[in-house]
PDB file of C-alpha atoms and ligand atoms in Angstrom:
ATOM      1  CA  MET A   1      -0.093  -0.091  -0.091  1.00 81.00           C
ATOM      2  CA  GLY A   2       1.083   3.537  -0.459  1.00 93.00           C
ATOM      3  CA  THR A   3       3.056   4.882  -3.303  1.00 96.00           C
ATOM      4  CA  GLU A   4       5.738   2.610  -5.107  1.00 98.00           C
ATOM      5  CA  ILE A   5       8.292   3.727  -7.554  1.00 98.00           C
ATOM      6  CA  LEU A   6       9.482   1.045  -9.997  1.00 98.00           C
ATOM      7  CA  ILE A   7      12.386   2.077 -12.384  1.00 98.00           C
ATOM      8  CA  PHE A   8      13.216  -0.046 -15.558  1.00 98.00           C
ATOM      9  CA  ASP A   9      16.093   0.140 -18.081  1.00 98.00           C
ATOM     10  CA  THR A  10      13.980   0.735 -20.944  1.00 98.00           C
ATOM     11  CA  ALA A  11      10.361   2.001 -21.900  1.00 98.00           C
ATOM     12  CA  LEU A  12       9.620  -1.475 -23.176  1.00 98.00           C
ATOM     13  CA  LYS A  13      10.484  -3.214 -19.922  1.00 98.00           C
ATOM     14  CA  ALA A  14       8.336  -0.489 -17.937  1.00 98.00           C
ATOM     15  CA  ALA A  15       5.531  -1.356 -20.410  1.00 98.00           C
ATOM     16  CA  GLU A  16       5.847  -5.189 -19.927  1.00 98.00           C
ATOM     17  CA  ALA A  17       6.089  -4.965 -16.181  1.00 98.00           C
ATOM     18  CA  CYS A  18       2.999  -2.650 -15.954  1.00 98.00           C
ATOM     19  CA  GLY A  19       0.908  -4.860 -18.378  1.00 98.00           C
ATOM     20  CA  GLN A  20       2.062  -7.927 -16.435  1.00 98.00           C
ATOM     21  CA  GLN A  21       0.810  -6.661 -13.135  1.00 98.00           C
ATOM     22  CA  THR A  22      -2.415  -5.320 -14.650  1.00 98.00           C
ATOM     23  CA  LEU A  23      -3.352  -8.796 -15.828  1.00 97.00           C
ATOM     24  CA  ASN A  24      -2.292 -10.169 -12.503  1.00 98.00           C
ATOM     25  CA  LEU A  25      -4.487  -7.720 -10.650  1.00 98.00           C
ATOM     26  CA  LEU A  26      -7.462  -8.365 -13.027  1.00 98.00           C
ATOM     27  CA  GLU A  27      -7.020 -12.177 -12.406  1.00 97.00           C
ATOM     28  CA  GLU A  28      -6.964 -11.523  -8.819  1.00 98.00           C
ATOM     29  CA  ALA A  29     -10.015  -9.320  -8.878  1.00 98.00           C
ATOM     30  CA  ARG A  30     -11.925 -11.778 -10.900  1.00 97.00           C
ATOM     31  CA  ARG A  31     -11.207 -14.667  -8.595  1.00 98.00           C
ATOM     32  CA  ASP A  32     -12.297 -12.594  -5.438  1.00 98.00           C
ATOM     33  CA  ARG A  33     -15.339 -10.984  -6.918  1.00 96.00           C
ATOM     34  CA  GLY A  34     -16.447 -12.805 -10.009  1.00 97.00           C
ATOM     35  CA  ILE A  35     -15.780  -9.828 -12.356  1.00 96.00           C
ATOM     36  CA  ALA A  36     -12.899  -7.390 -12.782  1.00 97.00           C
ATOM     37  CA  THR A  37     -13.034  -3.738 -13.772  1.00 98.00           C
ATOM     38  CA  ILE A  38     -10.432  -1.584 -15.349  1.00 98.00           C
ATOM     39  CA  ALA A  39     -10.138   1.775 -16.837  1.00 98.00           C
ATOM     40  CA  LEU A  40      -7.160   2.419 -19.331  1.00 98.00           C
ATOM     41  CA  SER A  41      -5.796   5.724 -20.474  1.00 98.00           C
ATOM     42  CA  GLY A  42      -4.888   7.009 -23.967  1.00 97.00           C
ATOM     43  CA  GLY A  43      -2.200   8.980 -25.483  1.00 96.00           C
ATOM     44  CA  SER A  44       0.741   7.177 -26.909  1.00 97.00           C
ATOM     45  CA  THR A  45       2.801   5.784 -24.138  1.00 98.00           C
ATOM     46  CA  PRO A  46       0.413   2.787 -23.124  1.00 98.00           C
ATOM     47  CA  ARG A  47       0.616   1.391 -26.751  1.00 97.00           C
ATOM     48  CA  LEU A  48       3.529  -0.711 -25.924  1.00 97.00           C
ATOM     49  CA  MET A  49       1.830  -2.072 -22.780  1.00 97.00           C
ATOM     50  CA  PHE A  50      -1.307  -2.989 -24.360  1.00 96.00           C
ATOM     51  CA  GLN A  51       0.417  -4.698 -27.245  1.00 95.00           C
ATOM     52  CA  TRP A  52       2.311  -6.744 -24.853  1.00 95.00           C
ATOM     53  CA  MET A  53      -0.977  -7.484 -23.006  1.00 95.00           C
ATOM     54  CA  SER A  54      -2.694  -8.582 -26.280  1.00 92.00           C
ATOM     55  CA  LYS A  55       0.106 -11.145 -26.835  1.00 90.00           C
ATOM     56  CA  TYR A  56      -0.034 -12.665 -23.418  1.00 91.00           C
ATOM     57  CA  PRO A  57      -2.504 -15.663 -23.151  1.00 89.00           C
ATOM     58  CA  PHE A  58      -5.202 -14.073 -20.919  1.00 91.00           C
ATOM     59  CA  GLU A  59      -8.821 -14.959 -20.687  1.00 91.00           C
ATOM     60  CA  TRP A  60     -10.777 -11.693 -21.041  1.00 91.00           C
ATOM     61  CA  ARG A  61     -13.993 -13.287 -19.667  1.00 92.00           C
ATOM     62  CA  ALA A  62     -15.707 -11.221 -16.884  1.00 94.00           C
ATOM     63  CA  ILE A  63     -13.438  -8.330 -17.383  1.00 95.00           C
ATOM     64  CA  GLU A  64     -15.241  -5.040 -17.770  1.00 96.00           C
ATOM     65  CA  LEU A  65     -12.977  -2.502 -19.615  1.00 96.00           C
ATOM     66  CA  PHE A  66     -13.542   1.317 -19.418  1.00 98.00           C
ATOM     67  CA  GLN A  67     -11.698   4.471 -20.370  1.00 98.00           C
ATOM     68  CA  VAL A  68     -10.144   6.929 -18.207  1.00 98.00           C
ATOM     69  CA  ASP A  69     -10.585   9.751 -20.682  1.00 98.00           C
ATOM     70  CA  GLU A  70     -11.448  10.462 -24.281  1.00 98.00           C
ATOM     71  CA  ARG A  71     -10.659  13.186 -26.810  1.00 98.00           C
ATOM     72  CA  CYS A  72     -14.159  14.331 -28.252  1.00 98.00           C
ATOM     73  CA  VAL A  73     -13.529  12.924 -31.830  1.00 98.00           C
ATOM     74  CA  PRO A  74     -15.154  10.048 -33.571  1.00 97.00           C
ATOM     75  CA  PRO A  75     -13.897   6.629 -32.710  1.00 96.00           C
ATOM     76  CA  GLY A  76     -12.062   6.076 -36.027  1.00 96.00           C
ATOM     77  CA  ASP A  77     -10.000   9.378 -35.628  1.00 97.00           C
ATOM     78  CA  PRO A  78      -6.264   9.040 -35.217  1.00 96.00           C
ATOM     79  CA  SER A  79      -6.390  10.796 -32.059  1.00 97.00           C
ATOM     80  CA  SER A  80      -9.160   8.705 -30.480  1.00 98.00           C
ATOM     81  CA  ASN A  81      -7.948   7.017 -27.306  1.00 98.00           C
ATOM     82  CA  PHE A  82     -10.553   4.315 -28.021  1.00 96.00           C
ATOM     83  CA  ARG A  83      -9.090   3.655 -31.412  1.00 95.00           C
ATOM     84  CA  MET A  84      -5.536   3.350 -29.883  1.00 96.00           C
ATOM     85  CA  ILE A  85      -6.724   0.964 -27.253  1.00 95.00           C
ATOM     86  CA  ARG A  86      -8.583  -1.166 -29.730  1.00 92.00           C
ATOM     87  CA  GLU A  87      -5.765  -1.345 -32.249  1.00 92.00           C
ATOM     88  CA  SER A  88      -3.133  -2.042 -29.684  1.00 93.00           C
ATOM     89  CA  LEU A  89      -5.109  -4.637 -27.728  1.00 90.00           C
ATOM     90  CA  GLN A  90      -6.513  -6.481 -30.637  1.00 80.00           C
ATOM     91  CA  ASP A  91      -3.555  -8.316 -31.852  1.00 64.00           C
ATOM     92  CA  SER A  92      -4.351 -11.605 -30.112  1.00 63.00           C
ATOM     93  CA  ALA A  93      -7.137 -10.423 -27.849  1.00 64.00           C
ATOM     94  CA  PRO A  94     -10.008  -9.740 -30.187  1.00 65.00           C
ATOM     95  CA  ILE A  95     -11.697  -6.674 -29.211  1.00 67.00           C
ATOM     96  CA  GLU A  96     -14.984  -8.126 -29.736  1.00 70.00           C
ATOM     97  CA  LYS A  97     -14.329 -10.594 -26.872  1.00 76.00           C
ATOM     98  CA  ILE A  98     -13.729  -7.862 -24.607  1.00 84.00           C
ATOM     99  CA  ALA A  99     -16.530  -5.947 -22.742  1.00 90.00           C
ATOM    100  CA  MET A 100     -15.377  -2.531 -23.580  1.00 92.00           C
ATOM    101  CA  HIS A 101     -17.284   0.387 -22.512  1.00 96.00           C
ATOM    102  CA  ARG A 102     -16.050   3.426 -24.515  1.00 97.00           C
ATOM    103  CA  ILE A 103     -16.689   7.182 -24.199  1.00 98.00           C
ATOM    104  CA  GLN A 104     -18.763   8.363 -27.222  1.00 98.00           C
ATOM    105  CA  GLY A 105     -16.392  11.054 -28.420  1.00 98.00           C
ATOM    106  CA  GLU A 106     -18.504  11.586 -31.515  1.00 98.00           C
ATOM    107  CA  LEU A 107     -21.142  13.064 -29.392  1.00 98.00           C
ATOM    108  CA  PRO A 108     -21.316  16.747 -28.135  1.00 98.00           C
ATOM    109  CA  PRO A 109     -19.152  16.544 -25.006  1.00 98.00           C
ATOM    110  CA  PRO A 110     -21.583  17.037 -22.203  1.00 98.00           C
ATOM    111  CA  GLU A 111     -23.880  14.235 -23.760  1.00 98.00           C
ATOM    112  CA  ALA A 112     -20.819  11.877 -24.102  1.00 98.00           C
ATOM    113  CA  ALA A 113     -20.126  12.608 -20.461  1.00 98.00           C
ATOM    114  CA  THR A 114     -23.624  11.787 -19.526  1.00 98.00           C
ATOM    115  CA  ALA A 115     -23.815   8.714 -21.590  1.00 98.00           C
ATOM    116  CA  TYR A 116     -20.519   7.454 -20.195  1.00 98.00           C
ATOM    117  CA  VAL A 117     -21.727   8.079 -16.453  1.00 98.00           C
ATOM    118  CA  LYS A 118     -25.031   6.246 -17.169  1.00 98.00           C
ATOM    119  CA  ASP A 119     -22.968   3.287 -18.722  1.00 98.00           C
ATOM    120  CA  VAL A 120     -20.534   2.966 -15.669  1.00 98.00           C
ATOM    121  CA  ARG A 121     -23.386   3.081 -13.210  1.00 98.00           C
ATOM    122  CA  THR A 122     -25.367   0.445 -15.229  1.00 97.00           C
ATOM    123  CA  VAL A 123     -22.394  -1.955 -15.623  1.00 97.00           C
ATOM    124  CA  LEU A 124     -21.358  -1.525 -12.027  1.00 97.00           C
ATOM    125  CA  HIS A 125     -24.769  -1.415 -10.487  1.00 97.00           C
ATOM    126  CA  LEU A 126     -24.226   1.872  -8.724  1.00 97.00           C
ATOM    127  CA  ASP A 127     -27.040   4.146  -7.286  1.00 93.00           C
ATOM    128  CA  GLY A 128     -26.909   7.842  -7.912  1.00 85.00           C
ATOM    129  CA  GLY A 129     -24.657   8.989  -5.281  1.00 88.00           C
ATOM    130  CA  THR A 130     -22.036   6.144  -5.235  1.00 96.00           C
ATOM    131  CA  LEU A 131     -18.665   6.432  -6.842  1.00 98.00           C
ATOM    132  CA  PRO A 132     -17.182   3.567  -8.677  1.00 98.00           C
ATOM    133  CA  GLU A 133     -14.182   1.587  -7.194  1.00 98.00           C
ATOM    134  CA  PHE A 134     -12.372   0.378 -10.188  1.00 98.00           C
ATOM    135  CA  ASP A 135     -10.028  -2.666  -9.607  1.00 98.00           C
ATOM    136  CA  VAL A 136      -7.278  -1.012 -11.633  1.00 98.00           C
ATOM    137  CA  ILE A 137      -7.030   2.316 -13.199  1.00 99.00           C
ATOM    138  CA  GLN A 138      -3.952   2.694 -15.617  1.00 98.00           C
ATOM    139  CA  ARG A 139      -2.847   6.330 -16.028  1.00 98.00           C
ATOM    140  CA  GLY A 140      -0.359   8.172 -18.080  1.00 98.00           C
ATOM    141  CA  MET A 141       1.229  11.599 -17.261  1.00 98.00           C
ATOM    142  CA  GLY A 142       1.770  14.601 -19.597  1.00 97.00           C
ATOM    143  CA  PRO A 143       4.892  16.846 -19.625  1.00 97.00           C
ATOM    144  CA  ASP A 144       2.900  19.432 -17.824  1.00 97.00           C
ATOM    145  CA  ALA A 145       1.827  16.819 -14.963  1.00 98.00           C
ATOM    146  CA  HIS A 146      -1.706  16.395 -16.189  1.00 98.00           C
ATOM    147  CA  THR A 147      -3.254  12.966 -15.780  1.00 98.00           C
ATOM    148  CA  ALA A 148      -6.400  11.554 -17.322  1.00 98.00           C
ATOM    149  CA  SER A 149      -7.744  14.648 -18.874  1.00 98.00           C
ATOM    150  CA  LEU A 150      -7.285  16.704 -15.593  1.00 98.00           C
ATOM    151  CA  PHE A 151      -4.957  19.612 -16.482  1.00 98.00           C
ATOM    152  CA  PRO A 152      -3.112  21.882 -13.994  1.00 98.00           C
ATOM    153  CA  GLY A 153      -5.720  24.177 -12.436  1.00 97.00           C
ATOM    154  CA  GLU A 154      -8.800  22.210 -13.480  1.00 96.00           C
ATOM    155  CA  PRO A 155     -11.518  22.828 -10.710  1.00 96.00           C
ATOM    156  CA  LEU A 156     -12.894  19.220 -11.384  1.00 96.00           C
ATOM    157  CA  ILE A 157      -9.718  17.678 -10.058  1.00 96.00           C
ATOM    158  CA  ARG A 158     -11.258  18.104  -6.547  1.00 95.00           C
ATOM    159  CA  ASP A 159     -14.494  16.769  -7.578  1.00 96.00           C
ATOM    160  CA  GLN A 160     -15.725  13.989  -5.129  1.00 96.00           C
ATOM    161  CA  THR A 161     -19.240  13.811  -6.233  1.00 97.00           C
ATOM    162  CA  HIS A 162     -19.420  12.901  -9.773  1.00 98.00           C
ATOM    163  CA  ILE A 163     -18.013   9.990 -12.043  1.00 98.00           C
ATOM    164  CA  ALA A 164     -17.114  11.841 -15.150  1.00 98.00           C
ATOM    165  CA  ALA A 165     -17.413  15.180 -16.851  1.00 98.00           C
ATOM    166  CA  ALA A 166     -16.616  17.125 -20.010  1.00 98.00           C
ATOM    167  CA  VAL A 167     -13.652  19.400 -19.819  1.00 98.00           C
ATOM    168  CA  TYR A 168     -12.128  21.984 -22.313  1.00 97.00           C
ATOM    169  CA  VAL A 169      -8.491  22.250 -22.296  1.00 96.00           C
ATOM    170  CA  ASP A 170      -7.604  25.888 -23.052  1.00 93.00           C
ATOM    171  CA  ASN A 171      -4.166  25.278 -24.580  1.00 93.00           C
ATOM    172  CA  PRO A 172      -3.026  26.686 -28.010  1.00 92.00           C
ATOM    173  CA  ASP A 173      -0.302  24.291 -28.348  1.00 92.00           C
ATOM    174  CA  MET A 174      -2.959  21.457 -28.452  1.00 93.00           C
ATOM    175  CA  PRO A 175      -4.668  20.476 -31.688  1.00 93.00           C
ATOM    176  CA  ALA A 176      -8.133  22.247 -31.717  1.00 93.00           C
ATOM    177  CA  ALA A 177      -9.844  18.845 -32.302  1.00 90.00           C
ATOM    178  CA  THR A 178      -8.697  17.413 -29.016  1.00 96.00           C
ATOM    179  CA  ARG A 179      -9.325  20.101 -26.555  1.00 97.00           C
ATOM    180  CA  HIS A 180     -12.768  18.994 -25.770  1.00 98.00           C
ATOM    181  CA  ARG A 181     -12.447  15.856 -23.632  1.00 98.00           C
ATOM    182  CA  VAL A 182     -14.460  13.589 -21.271  1.00 98.00           C
ATOM    183  CA  THR A 183     -12.623  12.283 -18.153  1.00 98.00           C
ATOM    184  CA  LEU A 184     -12.896  10.430 -15.056  1.00 98.00           C
ATOM    185  CA  LEU A 185     -12.815  12.898 -11.884  1.00 98.00           C
ATOM    186  CA  GLY A 186     -10.532  13.134  -9.101  1.00 97.00           C
ATOM    187  CA  GLY A 187     -12.831  11.063  -6.639  1.00 97.00           C
ATOM    188  CA  VAL A 188     -12.923   8.105  -8.996  1.00 98.00           C
ATOM    189  CA  LEU A 189      -9.156   8.167  -9.573  1.00 98.00           C
ATOM    190  CA  GLU A 190      -8.596   8.308  -5.552  1.00 98.00           C
ATOM    191  CA  ARG A 191     -10.940   5.401  -5.084  1.00 98.00           C
ATOM    192  CA  ALA A 192      -9.174   2.954  -7.559  1.00 98.00           C
ATOM    193  CA  ARG A 193      -8.172  -0.249  -5.743  1.00 98.00           C
ATOM    194  CA  HIS A 194      -5.065  -0.184  -7.454  1.00 98.00           C
ATOM    195  CA  THR A 195      -3.433   2.761  -9.760  1.00 98.00           C
ATOM    196  CA  LEU A 196      -0.819   1.819 -12.286  1.00 99.00           C
ATOM    197  CA  CYS A 197       0.897   4.799 -13.588  1.00 98.00           C
ATOM    198  CA  LEU A 198       3.199   4.424 -16.776  1.00 98.00           C
ATOM    199  CA  ALA A 199       5.443   7.299 -17.725  1.00 98.00           C
ATOM    200  CA  THR A 200       8.588   6.880 -19.766  1.00 98.00           C
ATOM    201  CA  GLY A 201      10.987   9.187 -21.803  1.00 98.00           C
ATOM    202  CA  GLU A 202      12.943  12.165 -21.006  1.00 98.00           C
ATOM    203  CA  GLU A 203      10.300  14.654 -21.861  1.00 98.00           C
ATOM    204  CA  LYS A 204       8.359  13.475 -18.778  1.00 98.00           C
ATOM    205  CA  ALA A 205      11.538  13.762 -16.292  1.00 98.00           C
ATOM    206  CA  GLU A 206      10.885  17.211 -14.973  1.00 98.00           C
ATOM    207  CA  ALA A 207       7.138  16.632 -14.356  1.00 98.00           C
ATOM    208  CA  LEU A 208       8.001  13.521 -12.598  1.00 98.00           C
ATOM    209  CA  TYR A 209      10.293  15.018 -10.424  1.00 98.00           C
ATOM    210  CA  ARG A 210       7.625  17.708  -9.472  1.00 98.00           C
ATOM    211  CA  VAL A 211       5.115  14.912  -8.979  1.00 98.00           C
ATOM    212  CA  LEU A 212       7.259  12.583  -6.869  1.00 98.00           C
ATOM    213  CA  ARG A 213       9.600  14.990  -5.045  1.00 98.00           C
ATOM    214  CA  GLY A 214       7.710  18.388  -5.086  1.00 98.00           C
ATOM    215  CA  PRO A 215       5.178  19.924  -2.650  1.00 98.00           C
ATOM    216  CA  ALA A 216       1.894  18.102  -2.707  1.00 98.00           C
ATOM    217  CA  ASN A 217      -0.551  20.079  -4.828  1.00 98.00           C
ATOM    218  CA  PRO A 218      -2.717  17.890  -6.878  1.00 98.00           C
ATOM    219  CA  PHE A 219      -4.597  20.903  -8.258  1.00 97.00           C
ATOM    220  CA  GLU A 220      -1.531  22.167 -10.041  1.00 98.00           C
ATOM    221  CA  THR A 221       0.195  18.777 -10.264  1.00 98.00           C
ATOM    222  CA  PRO A 222      -2.647  16.578 -11.163  1.00 98.00           C
ATOM    223  CA  SER A 223      -0.650  13.513 -11.533  1.00 98.00           C
ATOM    224  CA  GLN A 224       0.009  13.551  -7.819  1.00 98.00           C
ATOM    225  CA  ILE A 225      -3.631  12.243  -7.301  1.00 98.00           C
ATOM    226  CA  ALA A 226      -3.187   8.903  -5.966  1.00 98.00           C
ATOM    227  CA  SER A 227      -5.259   5.964  -4.754  1.00 98.00           C
ATOM    228  CA  PRO A 228      -4.024   4.063  -1.610  1.00 97.00           C
ATOM    229  CA  ASP A 229      -2.192   1.551  -3.515  1.00 98.00           C
ATOM    230  CA  THR A 230      -0.337   3.526  -6.445  1.00 98.00           C
ATOM    231  CA  THR A 231       2.589   2.172  -8.367  1.00 98.00           C
ATOM    232  CA  TRP A 232       4.824   4.090 -10.923  1.00 98.00           C
ATOM    233  CA  TYR A 233       6.371   2.180 -13.742  1.00 98.00           C
ATOM    234  CA  ILE A 234       9.084   4.552 -15.365  1.00 98.00           C
ATOM    235  CA  ASP A 235      12.101   4.072 -17.290  1.00 98.00           C
ATOM    236  CA  GLN A 236      15.608   5.402 -16.576  1.00 98.00           C
ATOM    237  CA  ALA A 237      15.001   8.509 -18.925  1.00 98.00           C
ATOM    238  CA  ALA A 238      12.045   9.654 -17.027  1.00 98.00           C
ATOM    239  CA  ALA A 239      13.659   8.853 -13.785  1.00 98.00           C
ATOM    240  CA  SER A 240      16.667  11.005 -14.668  1.00 98.00           C
ATOM    241  CA  ARG A 241      15.943  13.766 -12.318  1.00 97.00           C
ATOM    242  CA  LEU A 242      14.693  11.920  -9.414  1.00 96.00           C
TER     243      LEU A 242
HETATM  244  C1  6PG B   1      -4.856  11.577 -23.174  1.00 85.96           C
HETATM  245  C2  6PG B   1      -4.447  10.734 -22.060  1.00 85.96           C
HETATM  246  C3  6PG B   1      -3.567  11.479 -21.201  1.00 85.96           C
HETATM  247  C4  6PG B   1      -2.233  10.726 -21.256  1.00 85.96           C
HETATM  248  C5  6PG B   1      -1.106  11.785 -21.100  1.00 85.96           C
HETATM  249  C6  6PG B   1       0.383  11.227 -21.519  1.00 85.96           C
HETATM  250  O1  6PG B   1      -5.888  11.395 -23.766  1.00 85.96           O
HETATM  251  O2  6PG B   1      -4.008  12.262 -23.858  1.00 85.96           O
HETATM  252  O3  6PG B   1      -5.326   9.878 -21.399  1.00 85.96           O
HETATM  253  O4  6PG B   1      -3.623  11.467 -19.807  1.00 85.96           O
HETATM  254  O5  6PG B   1      -1.941   9.910 -20.509  1.00 85.96           O
HETATM  255  O6  6PG B   1      -1.375  12.870 -21.975  1.00 85.96           O
HETATM  256  O7  6PG B   1       0.228  11.164 -22.950  1.00 85.96           O
HETATM  257  P1  6PG B   1       1.469  10.464 -23.878  1.00 85.96           P
HETATM  258  O8  6PG B   1       1.483   8.918 -23.485  1.00 85.96           O
HETATM  259  O9  6PG B   1       0.895  10.655 -25.197  1.00 85.96           O
HETATM  260  O10 6PG B   1       2.479  11.103 -23.501  1.00 85.96           O
END
């Protein structure tokens, strides 16, 4: 329990270890509770991890797979997180066999958020006021220390009431099409039974230093949001400033 930091020689080794632990935790949760729930992030870093997972002989039965966040684009768009997850997982784990609950990025953002919340509640049998406790939430981190689609200064980081919401990222450096997003919120991230954070590459080193060694301020450093059991999988390059 607590926060653990695991450093690997290469990004591939970090991705494989994170993938292996994800499958172990899912197996354990399914054994204990009959089903296992996981939320996966997007971006580019987890691709290696998902590809590794897709090649590992794993029975996806009774695994309910959700998204941590999505860019508000159609599911076939190159910047769609759903597309990345589907493509990288499908090598030997045919996505049709996985119960995947996607965020409908093609809808207007508030509608996509409402539909997603409804989906989470239905699948997990939650009443109106209860937040989900995912068995595993896999997260990444941006060079500005954002996680999920919770960017520095986003008021919804502190939200302890809602499951997911639409956010707008006012960042001119970000392609306009991906500024509208839907994301799980702080209270849900904090309630995960296990959080696995995967961050690799030199461009993450400075943010990682702030997250792991700087003063605690998740409002400005959202990747500091943690659940009681949080593990960081990082490579030497990302760890270079620690
Ligand atoms: C997204 C994410 C996001 C991601 C970080 C890191 O939609 O972008 O889910 O939180 O994890 O931005 O992204 P990279 O792996 O591409 O650096």
